[in-house]
Short mmCIF file of C-alpha atoms and ligand atoms in Angstrom, two decimals:
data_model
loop_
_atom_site.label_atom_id
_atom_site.label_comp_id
_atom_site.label_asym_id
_atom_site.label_seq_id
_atom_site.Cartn_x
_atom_site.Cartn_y
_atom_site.Cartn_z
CA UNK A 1 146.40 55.80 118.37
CA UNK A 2 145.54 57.10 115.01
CA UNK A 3 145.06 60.81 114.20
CA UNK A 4 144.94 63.59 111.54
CA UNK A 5 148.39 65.43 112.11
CA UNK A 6 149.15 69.00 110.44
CA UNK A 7 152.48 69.38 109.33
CA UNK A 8 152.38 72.94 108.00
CA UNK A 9 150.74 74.48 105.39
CA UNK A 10 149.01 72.37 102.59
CA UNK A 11 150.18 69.17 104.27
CA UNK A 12 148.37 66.48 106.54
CA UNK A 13 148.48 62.97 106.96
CA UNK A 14 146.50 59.99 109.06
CA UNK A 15 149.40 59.32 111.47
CA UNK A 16 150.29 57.04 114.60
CA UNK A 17 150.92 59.19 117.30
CA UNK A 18 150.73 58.79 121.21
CA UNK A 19 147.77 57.92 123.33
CA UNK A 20 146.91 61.59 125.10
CA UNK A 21 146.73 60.82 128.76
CA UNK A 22 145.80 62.88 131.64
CA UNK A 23 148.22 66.17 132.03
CA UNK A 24 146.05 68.10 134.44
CA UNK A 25 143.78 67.48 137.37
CA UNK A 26 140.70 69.19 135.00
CA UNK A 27 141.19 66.91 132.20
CA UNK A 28 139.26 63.74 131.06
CA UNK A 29 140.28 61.99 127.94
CA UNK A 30 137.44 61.04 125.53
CA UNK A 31 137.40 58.12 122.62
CA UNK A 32 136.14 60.05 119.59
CA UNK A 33 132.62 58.12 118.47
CA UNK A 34 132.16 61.00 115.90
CA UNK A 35 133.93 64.27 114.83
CA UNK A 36 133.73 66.45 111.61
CA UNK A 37 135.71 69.09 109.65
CA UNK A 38 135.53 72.59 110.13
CA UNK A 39 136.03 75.79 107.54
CA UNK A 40 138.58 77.17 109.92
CA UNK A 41 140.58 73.59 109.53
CA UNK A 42 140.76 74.71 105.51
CA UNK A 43 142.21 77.92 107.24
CA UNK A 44 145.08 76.09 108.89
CA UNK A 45 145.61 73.84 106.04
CA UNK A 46 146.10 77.16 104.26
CA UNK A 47 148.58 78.41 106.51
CA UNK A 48 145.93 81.46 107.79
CA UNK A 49 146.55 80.60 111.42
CA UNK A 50 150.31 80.53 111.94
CA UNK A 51 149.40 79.85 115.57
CA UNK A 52 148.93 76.39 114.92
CA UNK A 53 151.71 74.43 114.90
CA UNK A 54 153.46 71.96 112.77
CA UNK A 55 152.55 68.31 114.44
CA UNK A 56 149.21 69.29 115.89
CA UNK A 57 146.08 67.12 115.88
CA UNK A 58 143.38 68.68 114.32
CA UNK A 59 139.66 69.28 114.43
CA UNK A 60 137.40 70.94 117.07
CA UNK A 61 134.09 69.08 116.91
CA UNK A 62 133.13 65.52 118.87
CA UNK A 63 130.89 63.47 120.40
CA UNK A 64 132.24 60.61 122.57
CA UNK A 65 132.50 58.23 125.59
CA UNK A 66 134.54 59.44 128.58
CA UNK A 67 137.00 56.87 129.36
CA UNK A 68 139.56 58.55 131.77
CA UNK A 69 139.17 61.71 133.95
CA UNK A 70 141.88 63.70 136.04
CA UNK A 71 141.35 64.04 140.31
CA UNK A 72 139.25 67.34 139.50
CA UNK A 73 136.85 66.41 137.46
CA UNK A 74 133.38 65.68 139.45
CA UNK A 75 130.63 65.73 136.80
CA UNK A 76 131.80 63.12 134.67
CA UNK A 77 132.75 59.51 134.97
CA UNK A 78 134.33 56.66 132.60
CA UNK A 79 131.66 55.64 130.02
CA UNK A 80 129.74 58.74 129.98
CA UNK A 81 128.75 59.85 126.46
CA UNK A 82 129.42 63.48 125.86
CA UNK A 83 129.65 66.66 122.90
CA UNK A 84 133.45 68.13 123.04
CA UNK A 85 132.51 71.85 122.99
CA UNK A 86 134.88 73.41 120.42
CA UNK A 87 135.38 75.95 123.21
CA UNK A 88 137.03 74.98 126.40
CA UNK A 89 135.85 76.54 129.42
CA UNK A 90 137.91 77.32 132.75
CA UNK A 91 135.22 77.86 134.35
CA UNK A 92 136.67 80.85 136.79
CA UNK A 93 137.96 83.62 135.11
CA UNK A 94 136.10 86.67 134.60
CA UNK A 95 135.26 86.37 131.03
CA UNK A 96 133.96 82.45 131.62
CA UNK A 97 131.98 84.27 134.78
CA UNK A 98 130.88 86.23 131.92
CA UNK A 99 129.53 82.98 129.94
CA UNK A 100 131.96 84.47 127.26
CA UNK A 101 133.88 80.80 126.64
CA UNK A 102 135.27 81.72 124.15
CA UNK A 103 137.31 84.66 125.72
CA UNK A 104 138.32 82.63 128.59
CA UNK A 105 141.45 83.97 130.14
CA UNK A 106 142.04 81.03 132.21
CA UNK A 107 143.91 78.36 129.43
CA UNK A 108 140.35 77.31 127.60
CA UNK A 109 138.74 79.21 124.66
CA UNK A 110 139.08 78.07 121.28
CA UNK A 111 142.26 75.98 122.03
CA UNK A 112 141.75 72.03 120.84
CA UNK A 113 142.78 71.66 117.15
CA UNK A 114 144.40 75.11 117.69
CA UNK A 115 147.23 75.14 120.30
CA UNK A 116 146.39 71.87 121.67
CA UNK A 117 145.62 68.16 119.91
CA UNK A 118 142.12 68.19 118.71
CA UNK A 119 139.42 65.71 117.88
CA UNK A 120 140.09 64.44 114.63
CA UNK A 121 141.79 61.62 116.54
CA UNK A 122 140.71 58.11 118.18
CA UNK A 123 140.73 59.90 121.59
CA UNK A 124 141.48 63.11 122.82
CA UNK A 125 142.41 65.42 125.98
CA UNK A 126 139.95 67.49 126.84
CA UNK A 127 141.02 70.12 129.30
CA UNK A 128 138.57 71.79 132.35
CA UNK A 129 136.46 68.82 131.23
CA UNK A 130 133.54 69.62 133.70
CA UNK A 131 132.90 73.24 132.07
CA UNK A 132 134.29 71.64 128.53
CA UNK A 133 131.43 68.75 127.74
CA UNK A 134 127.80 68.06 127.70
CA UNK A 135 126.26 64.78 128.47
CA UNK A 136 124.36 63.64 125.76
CA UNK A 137 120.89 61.87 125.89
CA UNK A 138 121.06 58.47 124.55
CA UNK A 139 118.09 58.78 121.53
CA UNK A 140 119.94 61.76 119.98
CA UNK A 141 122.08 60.94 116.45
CA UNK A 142 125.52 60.92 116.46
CA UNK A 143 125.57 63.12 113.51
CA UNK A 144 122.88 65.30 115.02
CA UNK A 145 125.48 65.91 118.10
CA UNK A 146 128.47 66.26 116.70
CA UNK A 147 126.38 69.98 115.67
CA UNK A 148 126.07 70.80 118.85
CA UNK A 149 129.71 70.86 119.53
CA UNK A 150 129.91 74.20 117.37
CA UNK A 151 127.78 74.39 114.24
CA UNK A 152 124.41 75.06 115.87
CA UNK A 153 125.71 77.25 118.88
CA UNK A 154 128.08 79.73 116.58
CA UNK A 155 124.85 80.10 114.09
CA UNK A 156 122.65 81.07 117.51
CA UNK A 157 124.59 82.71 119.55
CA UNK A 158 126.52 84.91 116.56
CA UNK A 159 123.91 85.12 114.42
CA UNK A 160 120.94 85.24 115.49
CA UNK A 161 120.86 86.22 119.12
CA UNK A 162 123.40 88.80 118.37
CA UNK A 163 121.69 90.05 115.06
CA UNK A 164 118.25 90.30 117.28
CA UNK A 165 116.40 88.08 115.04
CA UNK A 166 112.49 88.70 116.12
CA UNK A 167 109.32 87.83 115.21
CA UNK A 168 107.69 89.53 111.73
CA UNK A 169 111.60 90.15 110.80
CA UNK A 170 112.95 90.03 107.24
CA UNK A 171 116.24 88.12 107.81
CA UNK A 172 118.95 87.27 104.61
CA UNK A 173 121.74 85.19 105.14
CA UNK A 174 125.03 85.57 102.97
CA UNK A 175 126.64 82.28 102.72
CA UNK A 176 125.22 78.89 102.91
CA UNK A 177 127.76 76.79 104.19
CA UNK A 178 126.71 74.59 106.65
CA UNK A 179 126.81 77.45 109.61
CA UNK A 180 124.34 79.73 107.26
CA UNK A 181 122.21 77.50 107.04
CA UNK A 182 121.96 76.23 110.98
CA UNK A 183 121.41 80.12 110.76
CA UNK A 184 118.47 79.69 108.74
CA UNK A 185 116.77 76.98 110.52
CA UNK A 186 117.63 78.84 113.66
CA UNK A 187 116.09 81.76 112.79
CA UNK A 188 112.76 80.42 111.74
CA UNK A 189 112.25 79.44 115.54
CA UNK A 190 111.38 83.65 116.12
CA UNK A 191 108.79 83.48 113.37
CA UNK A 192 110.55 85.58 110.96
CA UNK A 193 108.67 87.42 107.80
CA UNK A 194 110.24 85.93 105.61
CA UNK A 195 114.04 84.31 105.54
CA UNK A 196 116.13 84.58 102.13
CA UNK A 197 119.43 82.69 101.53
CA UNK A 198 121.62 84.20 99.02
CA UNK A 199 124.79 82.16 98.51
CA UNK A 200 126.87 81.33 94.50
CA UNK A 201 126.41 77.77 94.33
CA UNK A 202 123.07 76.16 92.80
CA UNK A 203 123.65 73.25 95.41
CA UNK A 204 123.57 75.36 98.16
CA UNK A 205 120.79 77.72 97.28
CA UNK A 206 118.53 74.25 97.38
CA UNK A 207 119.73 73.03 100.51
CA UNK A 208 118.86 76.54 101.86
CA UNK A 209 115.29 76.12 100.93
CA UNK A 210 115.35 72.32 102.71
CA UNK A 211 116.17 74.18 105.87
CA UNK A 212 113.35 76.30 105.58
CA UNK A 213 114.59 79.55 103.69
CA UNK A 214 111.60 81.19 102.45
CA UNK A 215 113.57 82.20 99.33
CA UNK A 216 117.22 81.57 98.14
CA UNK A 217 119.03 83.00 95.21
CA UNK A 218 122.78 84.43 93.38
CA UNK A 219 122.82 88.26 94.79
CA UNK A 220 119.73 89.34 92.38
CA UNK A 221 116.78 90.40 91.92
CA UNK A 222 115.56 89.88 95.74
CA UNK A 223 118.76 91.69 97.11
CA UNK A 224 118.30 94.61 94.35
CA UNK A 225 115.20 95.26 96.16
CA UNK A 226 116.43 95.17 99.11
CA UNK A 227 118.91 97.71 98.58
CA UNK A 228 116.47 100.28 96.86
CA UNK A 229 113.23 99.25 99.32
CA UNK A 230 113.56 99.33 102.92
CA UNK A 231 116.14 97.03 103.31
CA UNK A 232 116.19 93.95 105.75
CA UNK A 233 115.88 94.32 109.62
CA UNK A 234 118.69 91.75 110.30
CA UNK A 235 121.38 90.35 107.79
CA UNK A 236 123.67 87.84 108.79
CA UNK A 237 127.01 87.70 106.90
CA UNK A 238 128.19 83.96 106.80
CA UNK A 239 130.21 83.61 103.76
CA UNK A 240 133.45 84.91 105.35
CA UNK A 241 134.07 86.66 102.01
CA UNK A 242 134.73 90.83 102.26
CA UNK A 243 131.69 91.03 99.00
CA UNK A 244 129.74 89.05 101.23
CA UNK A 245 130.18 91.53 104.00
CA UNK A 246 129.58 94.36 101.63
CA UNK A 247 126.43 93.09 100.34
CA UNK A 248 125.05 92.66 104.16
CA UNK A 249 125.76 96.58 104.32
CA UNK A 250 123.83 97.94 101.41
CA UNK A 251 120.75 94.85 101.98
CA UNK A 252 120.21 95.99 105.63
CA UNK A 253 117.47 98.38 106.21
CA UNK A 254 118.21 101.82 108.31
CA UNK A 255 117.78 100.52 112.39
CA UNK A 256 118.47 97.13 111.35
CA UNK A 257 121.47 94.56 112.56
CA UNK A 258 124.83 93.27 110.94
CA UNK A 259 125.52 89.89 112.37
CA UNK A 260 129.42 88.33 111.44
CA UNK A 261 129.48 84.74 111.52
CA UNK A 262 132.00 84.60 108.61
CA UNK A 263 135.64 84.84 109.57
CA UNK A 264 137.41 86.75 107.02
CA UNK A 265 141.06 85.79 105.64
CA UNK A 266 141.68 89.02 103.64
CA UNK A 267 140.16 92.81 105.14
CA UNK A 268 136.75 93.31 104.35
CA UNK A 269 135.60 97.36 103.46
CA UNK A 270 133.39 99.47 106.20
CA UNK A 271 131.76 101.89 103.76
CA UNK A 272 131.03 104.51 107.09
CA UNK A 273 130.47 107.36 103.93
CA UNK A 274 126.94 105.53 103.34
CA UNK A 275 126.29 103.88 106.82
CA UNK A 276 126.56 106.56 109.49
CA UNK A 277 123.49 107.51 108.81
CA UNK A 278 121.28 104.21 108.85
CA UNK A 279 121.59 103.40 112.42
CA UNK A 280 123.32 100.53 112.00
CA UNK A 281 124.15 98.12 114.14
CA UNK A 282 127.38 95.52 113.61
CA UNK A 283 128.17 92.68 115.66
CA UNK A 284 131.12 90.36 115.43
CA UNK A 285 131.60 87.85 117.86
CA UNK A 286 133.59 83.99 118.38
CA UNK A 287 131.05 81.39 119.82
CA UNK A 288 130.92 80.59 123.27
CA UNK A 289 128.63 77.59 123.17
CA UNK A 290 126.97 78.48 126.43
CA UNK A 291 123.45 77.79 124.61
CA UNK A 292 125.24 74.29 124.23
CA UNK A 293 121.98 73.24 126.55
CA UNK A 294 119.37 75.27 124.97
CA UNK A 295 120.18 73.97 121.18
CA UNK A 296 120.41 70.51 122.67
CA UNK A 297 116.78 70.26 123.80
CA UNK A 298 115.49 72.12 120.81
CA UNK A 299 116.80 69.00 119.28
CA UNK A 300 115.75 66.48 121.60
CA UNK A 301 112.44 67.60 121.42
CA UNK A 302 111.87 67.53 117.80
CA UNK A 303 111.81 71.38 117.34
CA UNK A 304 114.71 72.35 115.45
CA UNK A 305 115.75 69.65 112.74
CA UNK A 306 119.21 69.71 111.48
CA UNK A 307 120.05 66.03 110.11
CA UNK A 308 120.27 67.67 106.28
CA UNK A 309 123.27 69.54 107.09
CA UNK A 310 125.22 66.57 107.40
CA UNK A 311 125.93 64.98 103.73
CA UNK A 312 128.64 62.79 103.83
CA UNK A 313 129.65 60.04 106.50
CA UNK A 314 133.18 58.64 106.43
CA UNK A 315 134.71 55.75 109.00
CA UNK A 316 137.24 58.21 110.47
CA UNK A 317 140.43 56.14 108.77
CA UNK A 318 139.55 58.17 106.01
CA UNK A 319 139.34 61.85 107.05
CA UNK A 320 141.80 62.52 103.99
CA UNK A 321 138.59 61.38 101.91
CA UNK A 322 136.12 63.68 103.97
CA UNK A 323 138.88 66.84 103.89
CA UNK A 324 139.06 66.30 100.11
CA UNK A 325 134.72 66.11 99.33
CA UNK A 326 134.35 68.86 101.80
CA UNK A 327 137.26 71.37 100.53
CA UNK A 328 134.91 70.91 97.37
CA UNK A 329 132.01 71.68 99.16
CA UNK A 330 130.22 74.20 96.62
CA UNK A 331 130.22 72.00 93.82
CA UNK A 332 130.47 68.38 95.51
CA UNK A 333 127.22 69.39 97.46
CA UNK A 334 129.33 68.68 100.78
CA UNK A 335 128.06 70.35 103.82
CA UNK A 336 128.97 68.95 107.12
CA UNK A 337 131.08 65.86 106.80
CA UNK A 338 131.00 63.41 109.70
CA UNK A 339 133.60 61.33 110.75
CA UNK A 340 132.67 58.08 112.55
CA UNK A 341 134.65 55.35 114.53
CA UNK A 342 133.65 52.18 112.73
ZN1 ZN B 1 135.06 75.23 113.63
ZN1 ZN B 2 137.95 80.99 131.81
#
């Protein structure tokens, strides 16, 4: 088959490589209809995750028809159409007991396009396959799936479940990449006060306010007020930038919630001298995708719309193309990119 192989830092090419095939009793393998590029994959490509090694398939995200499955599997047969989760699930382990995925202790968490070949691929292994996929109702997009493999769960489940989003709330979200801004349609569900977007690029400010952001601006005059008013009850910090982290600190109000989407590459500052005596609370957190279910009949019933966050569309021959528009994403306008099998 074809597929997007790392081969260290800065350096990836659209390879042949070899059919995956069943390794473990848990496992089904899945022909990729549609699959996407992550922020973390701009990680790897950086060389930020050492952990992934040289020869790897890449990507995390699909939607796709079943067309194999190991002597284990019993919820899933051949032509089944399902969402990869990005997280793998063993389904036994404490942690997965838990509904923490993404901790699983068992072999699953965050492990396809990481330790093991990923979904940027014509098919791929997906291990514990019953805990590891969702079937997917025939009427719902392609590109409006592929979101529910990790977009739309990490911006719930990190953001605004653990920032305690709640009705009458003023919520800001720093960073409006395509997960900040799941964040901000998300959070409109809970009937917010008002929800502000604050990101640098003019692109993404206006995409902000197609998701519903009530306002969106460049850290100004709505965040100065912020930080010398009474602040905002929950701020959501999805730029992955350390300034971006800073700025939730001094915007949230004294009581209020810290959510971390972003994942940082470089050590972001705790400023404890000003915070200890807000109240304050921060949460961090790696997606699980156990609202996998939840998100996916908000969608099926019309109630949470998401189809703007996906920009660009590429046959998935040429995921060089869709790495290149969406590494440019604040000035080419990219969001999500999806990748689809012609
Ligand atoms: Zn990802
Ligand atoms: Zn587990």
């Amino acid at each position: 088959m074809r597929a997007l192989v790392y081969h260290g830092p800065g350096r990836i090419s659209w390879d042949t490589v070899t059919d995956p095939a069943i390794e473990d009793p848990a496992d089904a393998v899945v022909r990729v209809g549609a699959t996407t590029v992550c922020g973390t994959d701009l990680h790897i490509l950086r060389g930020d995750l050492p952990e992934v090694k040289a020869g790897t398939v890449l990507g995390h995200e699909a939607v796709g028809e079943v067309v194999e499955v190991g002597r284990d599997v019993h919820h899933l047969r051949p032509g089944n159409q399902v969402i990869v989760s990005s997280v793998s699930a063993c389904g036994h382990c404490r942690p997965c007991h838990d509904r923490m995925f993404g901790q699983c202790r068992g072999g699953g968490g965050w492990v396809l396009g990481n330790l093991i070949d990923g979904t940027q691929a014509e098919f791929v292994r997906v291990p514990f396959a019953d805990h590891s996929t969702h079937r997917l109702p025939p009427a719902l997009p392609l590109d409006d799936a592929v979101l529910l493999a990790e977009v739309l769960p990490t911006a719930y489940e990190v953001g605004v479940r653990n920032g305690e989003v709640g009705p009458g709330d003023t919520v800001v979200v720093v960073g409006a990449g395509p997960v900040g801004l799941a964040t901000v349609a998300i959070a409109r569900l809970y009937s917010p006060r008002r929800v502000i977007a604050v990101d640098l690029s003019a692109a993404r400010l206006e995409a902000a306010v197609r998701m519903g952001a009530d306002a969106a601006e460049v850290p100004g005059r709505m965040i100065a007020e912020l930080y010398d008013g009474p602040g905002a009850d929950v701020v959501v910090e999805a730029s992955g930038e350390p300034e971006g982290f800073v700025l939730c600190t001094r915007a949230v109000r004294a009581g209020g919630h810290i959510a971390v989407i972003g994942t940082p590459g470089r050590p972001a500052t705790l400023h404890l001298e000003s915070l200890w005596r807000k109240n304050v609370t921060i949460s961090t957190g790696q997606v699980d995708t156990s609202s996998t279910p939840w998100l996916l009949g908000l969608l099926r019933f019309g109630r949470l719309r998401v189809s703007p966050l996906v920009t660009h569309t590429f046959g998935l021959d040429r995921v060089l193309d869709a790495y290149e528009v969406f590494s440019h994403g604040a000035t080419s306008g990219a969001l999500k990119v999806a990748l689809r099998r012609e």
